[in-house]
Short mmCIF file of C-alpha atoms and ligand atoms in Angstrom, two decimals:
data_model
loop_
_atom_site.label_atom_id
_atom_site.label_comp_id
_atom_site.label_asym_id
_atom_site.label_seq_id
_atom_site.Cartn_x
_atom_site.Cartn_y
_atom_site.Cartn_z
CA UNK A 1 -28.01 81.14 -25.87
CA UNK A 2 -29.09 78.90 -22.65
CA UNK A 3 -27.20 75.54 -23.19
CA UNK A 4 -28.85 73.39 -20.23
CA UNK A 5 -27.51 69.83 -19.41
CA UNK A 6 -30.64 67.48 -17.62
CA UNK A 7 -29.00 65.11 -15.77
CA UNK A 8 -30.09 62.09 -13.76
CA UNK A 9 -29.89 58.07 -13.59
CA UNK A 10 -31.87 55.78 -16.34
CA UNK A 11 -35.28 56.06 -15.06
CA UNK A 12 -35.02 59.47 -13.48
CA UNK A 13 -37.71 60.84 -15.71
CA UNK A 14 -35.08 63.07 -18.17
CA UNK A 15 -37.36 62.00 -21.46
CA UNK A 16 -40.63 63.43 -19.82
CA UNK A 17 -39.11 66.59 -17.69
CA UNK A 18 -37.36 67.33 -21.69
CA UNK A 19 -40.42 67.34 -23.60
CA UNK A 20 -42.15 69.60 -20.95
CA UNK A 21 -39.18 71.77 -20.79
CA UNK A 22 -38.75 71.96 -24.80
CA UNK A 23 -42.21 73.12 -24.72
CA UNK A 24 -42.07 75.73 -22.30
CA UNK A 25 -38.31 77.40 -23.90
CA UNK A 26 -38.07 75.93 -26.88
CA UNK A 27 -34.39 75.22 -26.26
CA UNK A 28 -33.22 72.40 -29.25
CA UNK A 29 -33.52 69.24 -27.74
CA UNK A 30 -30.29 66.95 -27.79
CA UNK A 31 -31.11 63.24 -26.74
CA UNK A 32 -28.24 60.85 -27.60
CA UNK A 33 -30.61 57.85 -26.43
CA UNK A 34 -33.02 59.43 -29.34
CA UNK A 35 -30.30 60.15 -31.66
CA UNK A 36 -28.76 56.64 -31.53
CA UNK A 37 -31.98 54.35 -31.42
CA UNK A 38 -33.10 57.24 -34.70
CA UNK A 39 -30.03 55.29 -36.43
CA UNK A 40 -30.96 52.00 -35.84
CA UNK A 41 -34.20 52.33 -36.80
CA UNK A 42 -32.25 53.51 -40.10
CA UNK A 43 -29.87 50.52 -40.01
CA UNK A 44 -26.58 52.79 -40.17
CA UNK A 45 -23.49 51.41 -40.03
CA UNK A 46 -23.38 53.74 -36.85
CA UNK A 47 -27.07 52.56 -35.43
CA UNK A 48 -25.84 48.60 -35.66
CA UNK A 49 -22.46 49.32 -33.58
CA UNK A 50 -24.43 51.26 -31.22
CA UNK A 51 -26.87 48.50 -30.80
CA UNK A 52 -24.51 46.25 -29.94
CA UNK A 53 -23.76 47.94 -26.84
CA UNK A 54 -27.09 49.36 -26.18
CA UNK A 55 -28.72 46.06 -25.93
CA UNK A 56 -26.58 45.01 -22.77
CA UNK A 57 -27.29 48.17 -21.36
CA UNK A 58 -23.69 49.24 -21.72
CA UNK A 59 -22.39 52.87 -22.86
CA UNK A 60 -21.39 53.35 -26.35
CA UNK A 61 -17.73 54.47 -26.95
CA UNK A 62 -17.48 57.68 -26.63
CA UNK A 63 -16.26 58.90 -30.25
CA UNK A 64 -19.39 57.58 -31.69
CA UNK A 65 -21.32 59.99 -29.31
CA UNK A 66 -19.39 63.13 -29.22
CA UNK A 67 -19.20 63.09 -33.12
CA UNK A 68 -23.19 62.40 -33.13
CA UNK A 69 -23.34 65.99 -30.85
CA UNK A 70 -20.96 67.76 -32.51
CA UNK A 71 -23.14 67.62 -36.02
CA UNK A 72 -26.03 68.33 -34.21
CA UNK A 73 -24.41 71.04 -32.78
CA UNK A 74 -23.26 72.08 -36.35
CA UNK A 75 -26.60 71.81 -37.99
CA UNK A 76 -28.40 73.40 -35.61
CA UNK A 77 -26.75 77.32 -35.47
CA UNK A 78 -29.54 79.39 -34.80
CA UNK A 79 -31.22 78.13 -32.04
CA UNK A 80 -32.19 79.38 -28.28
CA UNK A 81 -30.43 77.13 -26.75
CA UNK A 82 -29.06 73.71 -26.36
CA UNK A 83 -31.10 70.49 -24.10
CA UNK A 84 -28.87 68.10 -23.67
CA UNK A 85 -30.25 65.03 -22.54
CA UNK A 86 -28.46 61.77 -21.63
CA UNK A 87 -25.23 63.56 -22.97
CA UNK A 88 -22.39 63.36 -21.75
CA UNK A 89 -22.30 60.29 -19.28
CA UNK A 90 -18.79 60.07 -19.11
CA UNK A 91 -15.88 62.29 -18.20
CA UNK A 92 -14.20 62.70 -21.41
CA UNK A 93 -18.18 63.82 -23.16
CA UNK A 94 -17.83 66.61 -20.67
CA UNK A 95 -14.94 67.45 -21.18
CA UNK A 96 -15.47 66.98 -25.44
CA UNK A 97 -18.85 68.99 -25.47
CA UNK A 98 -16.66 72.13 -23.33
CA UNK A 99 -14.32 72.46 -25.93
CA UNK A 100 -17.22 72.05 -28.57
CA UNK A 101 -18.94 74.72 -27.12
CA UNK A 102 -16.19 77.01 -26.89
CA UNK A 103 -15.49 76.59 -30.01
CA UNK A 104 -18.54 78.44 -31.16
CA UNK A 105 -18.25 80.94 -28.12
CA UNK A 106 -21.16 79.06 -26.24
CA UNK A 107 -20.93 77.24 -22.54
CA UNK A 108 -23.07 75.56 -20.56
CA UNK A 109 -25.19 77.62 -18.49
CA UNK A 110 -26.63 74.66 -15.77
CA UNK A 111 -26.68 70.83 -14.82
CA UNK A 112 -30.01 70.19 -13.93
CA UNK A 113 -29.73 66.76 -11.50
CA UNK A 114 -32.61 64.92 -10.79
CA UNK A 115 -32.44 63.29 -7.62
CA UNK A 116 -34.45 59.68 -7.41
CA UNK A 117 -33.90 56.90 -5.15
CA UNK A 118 -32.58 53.77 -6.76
CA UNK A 119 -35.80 51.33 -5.56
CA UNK A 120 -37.97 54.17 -7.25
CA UNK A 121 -35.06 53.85 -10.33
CA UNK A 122 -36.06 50.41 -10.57
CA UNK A 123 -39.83 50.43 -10.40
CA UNK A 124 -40.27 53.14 -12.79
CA UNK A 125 -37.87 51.15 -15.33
CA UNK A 126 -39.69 47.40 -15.01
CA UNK A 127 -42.59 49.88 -15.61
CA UNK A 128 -41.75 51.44 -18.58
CA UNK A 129 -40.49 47.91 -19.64
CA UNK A 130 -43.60 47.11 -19.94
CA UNK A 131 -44.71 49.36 -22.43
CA UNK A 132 -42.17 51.23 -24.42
CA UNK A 133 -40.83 48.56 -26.20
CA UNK A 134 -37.27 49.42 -25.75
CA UNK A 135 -35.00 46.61 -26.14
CA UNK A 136 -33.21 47.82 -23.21
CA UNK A 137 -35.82 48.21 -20.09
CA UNK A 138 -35.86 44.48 -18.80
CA UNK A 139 -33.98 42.88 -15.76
CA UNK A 140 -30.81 41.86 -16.43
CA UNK A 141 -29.71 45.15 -19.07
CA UNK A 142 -31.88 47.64 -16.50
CA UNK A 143 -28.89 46.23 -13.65
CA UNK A 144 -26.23 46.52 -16.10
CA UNK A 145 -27.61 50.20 -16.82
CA UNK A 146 -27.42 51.06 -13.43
CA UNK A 147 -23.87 49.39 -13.14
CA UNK A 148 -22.70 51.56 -16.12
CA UNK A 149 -24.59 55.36 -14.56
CA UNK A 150 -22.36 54.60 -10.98
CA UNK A 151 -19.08 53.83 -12.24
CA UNK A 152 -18.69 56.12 -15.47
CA UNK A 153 -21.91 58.70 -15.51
CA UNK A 154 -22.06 59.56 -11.48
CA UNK A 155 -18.65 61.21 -12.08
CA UNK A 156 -20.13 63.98 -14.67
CA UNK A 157 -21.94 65.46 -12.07
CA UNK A 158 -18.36 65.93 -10.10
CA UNK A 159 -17.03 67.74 -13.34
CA UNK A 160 -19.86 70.33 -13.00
CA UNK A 161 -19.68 70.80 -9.24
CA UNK A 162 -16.39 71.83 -9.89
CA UNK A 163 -16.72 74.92 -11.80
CA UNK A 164 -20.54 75.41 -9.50
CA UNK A 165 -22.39 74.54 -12.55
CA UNK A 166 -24.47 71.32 -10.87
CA UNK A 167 -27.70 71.67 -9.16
CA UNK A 168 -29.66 69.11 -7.44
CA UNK A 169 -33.30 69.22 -8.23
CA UNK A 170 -35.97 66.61 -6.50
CA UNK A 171 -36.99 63.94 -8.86
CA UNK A 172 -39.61 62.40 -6.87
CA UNK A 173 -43.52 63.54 -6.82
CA UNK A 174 -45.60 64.30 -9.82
CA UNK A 175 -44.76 65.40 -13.23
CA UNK A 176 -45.96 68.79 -12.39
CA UNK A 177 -43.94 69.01 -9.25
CA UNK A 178 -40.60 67.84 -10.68
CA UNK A 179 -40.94 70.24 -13.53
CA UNK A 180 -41.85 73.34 -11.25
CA UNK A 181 -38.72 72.36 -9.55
CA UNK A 182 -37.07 72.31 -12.80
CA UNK A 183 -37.98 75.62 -14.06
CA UNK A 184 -37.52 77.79 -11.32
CA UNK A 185 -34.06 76.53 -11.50
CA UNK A 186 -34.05 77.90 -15.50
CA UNK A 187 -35.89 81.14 -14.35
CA UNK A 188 -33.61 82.18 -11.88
CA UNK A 189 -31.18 82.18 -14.16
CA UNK A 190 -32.07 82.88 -17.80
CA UNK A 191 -33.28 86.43 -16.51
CA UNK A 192 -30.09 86.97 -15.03
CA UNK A 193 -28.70 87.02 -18.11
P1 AMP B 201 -31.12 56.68 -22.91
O1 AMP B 201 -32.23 56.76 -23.90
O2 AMP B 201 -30.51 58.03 -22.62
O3 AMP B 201 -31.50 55.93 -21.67
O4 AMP B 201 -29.96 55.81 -23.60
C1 AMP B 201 -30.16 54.48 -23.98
C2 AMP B 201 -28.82 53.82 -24.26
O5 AMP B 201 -28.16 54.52 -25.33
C3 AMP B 201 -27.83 53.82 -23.11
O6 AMP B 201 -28.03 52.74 -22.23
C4 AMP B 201 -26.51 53.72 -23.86
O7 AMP B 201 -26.27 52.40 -24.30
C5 AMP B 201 -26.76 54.58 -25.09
N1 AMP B 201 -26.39 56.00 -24.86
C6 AMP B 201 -27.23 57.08 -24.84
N2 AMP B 201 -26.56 58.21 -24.63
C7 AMP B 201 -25.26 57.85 -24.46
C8 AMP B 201 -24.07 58.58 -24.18
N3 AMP B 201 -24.08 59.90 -24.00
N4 AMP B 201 -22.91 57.88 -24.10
C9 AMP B 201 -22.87 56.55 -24.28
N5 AMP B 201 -23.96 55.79 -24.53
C10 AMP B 201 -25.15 56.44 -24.63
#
């Protein structure tokens, strides 16, 4: 298995690089953002706790998210490998999905980091605001957002640096660019293997 973490700020284009990159591997894609707004669109007792914190653009605790992943993880044995996208943004989800992992003999292979200033951050968001509906893309929760990614998210990518598992790939330029950047990254090593 390839087990592939794409990491990056709110904005940084993770949603759009995934679907490309799903596409090309066929890895399982793992979106906590997806999974959670999936269970309020349900109306689960999980989907209206989440909500709560979604809507201010805050992080949801991080038992509700780690026990989303780990029965995806469960449900989903035979697969080429793991996308995980917007998972983990906090220390202790690194830390969780590790032991997860090892529990079924798997690791993560790469951190994928997609580097984008914060103005371009902030366009791109009030952008997207404008059309995708999301509760969660105006002003004041897109600052709050931001808040949340440099205080508790910006430390994952430490985590990975430490055992040389974080790469820094440009997230600025077109689609196609970002992604070539992206998969050259995956090449290099997936035929190592
Ligand atoms: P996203 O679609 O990844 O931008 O996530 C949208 C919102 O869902 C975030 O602002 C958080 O409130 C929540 N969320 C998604 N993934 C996580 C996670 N791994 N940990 C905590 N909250 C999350």
């Amino acid at each position: 298995m390839f087990n592939l973490i794409l990491f990056g700020p709110p904005g940084s284009g993770k949603g759009t690089q995934s679907e490309k990159l799903i596409a090309k591997y066929n890895f399982k894609h793992l979106s906590t953002g997806d999974l959670l707004r999936n269970e309020i669109s349900k109306k689960t007792p999980l989907g209206l706790e989440a909500k709560k914190f979604m809507d201010k653009g805050q992080l949801v605790p991080d038992e509700v998210v780690i026990g989303m992943i780990s029965s995806a993880l469960d449900n989903n044995p035979n697969v080429v490998g793991f996308l995980f996208d917007g998972f983990p943004r906090t220390a202790a989800q690194a830390e969780a999905l590790d032991k997860l992992l090892e529990l079924k003999h798997q690791s993560i292979n790469v951190m994928l980091a997609l580097d984008v200033s914060e103005e371009e951050l902030v366009k791109r968001l009030q952008k997207r605001g404008e059309t995708s509906g999301r509760t969660d893309d105006n002003q004041q929760v897109i600052r709050t957002r931001i808040l949340e990614y440099n205080r508790k998210t910006s430390p994952v990518s430490d985590y990975y640096r430490k055992s040389k598992k974080a790469v820094m790939v440009k997230g600025e330029g077109t689609i196609e660019e970002i992604f070539k950047g992206l998969t050259k990254e995956i090449d290099s090593r997936i035929h190592k293997k």
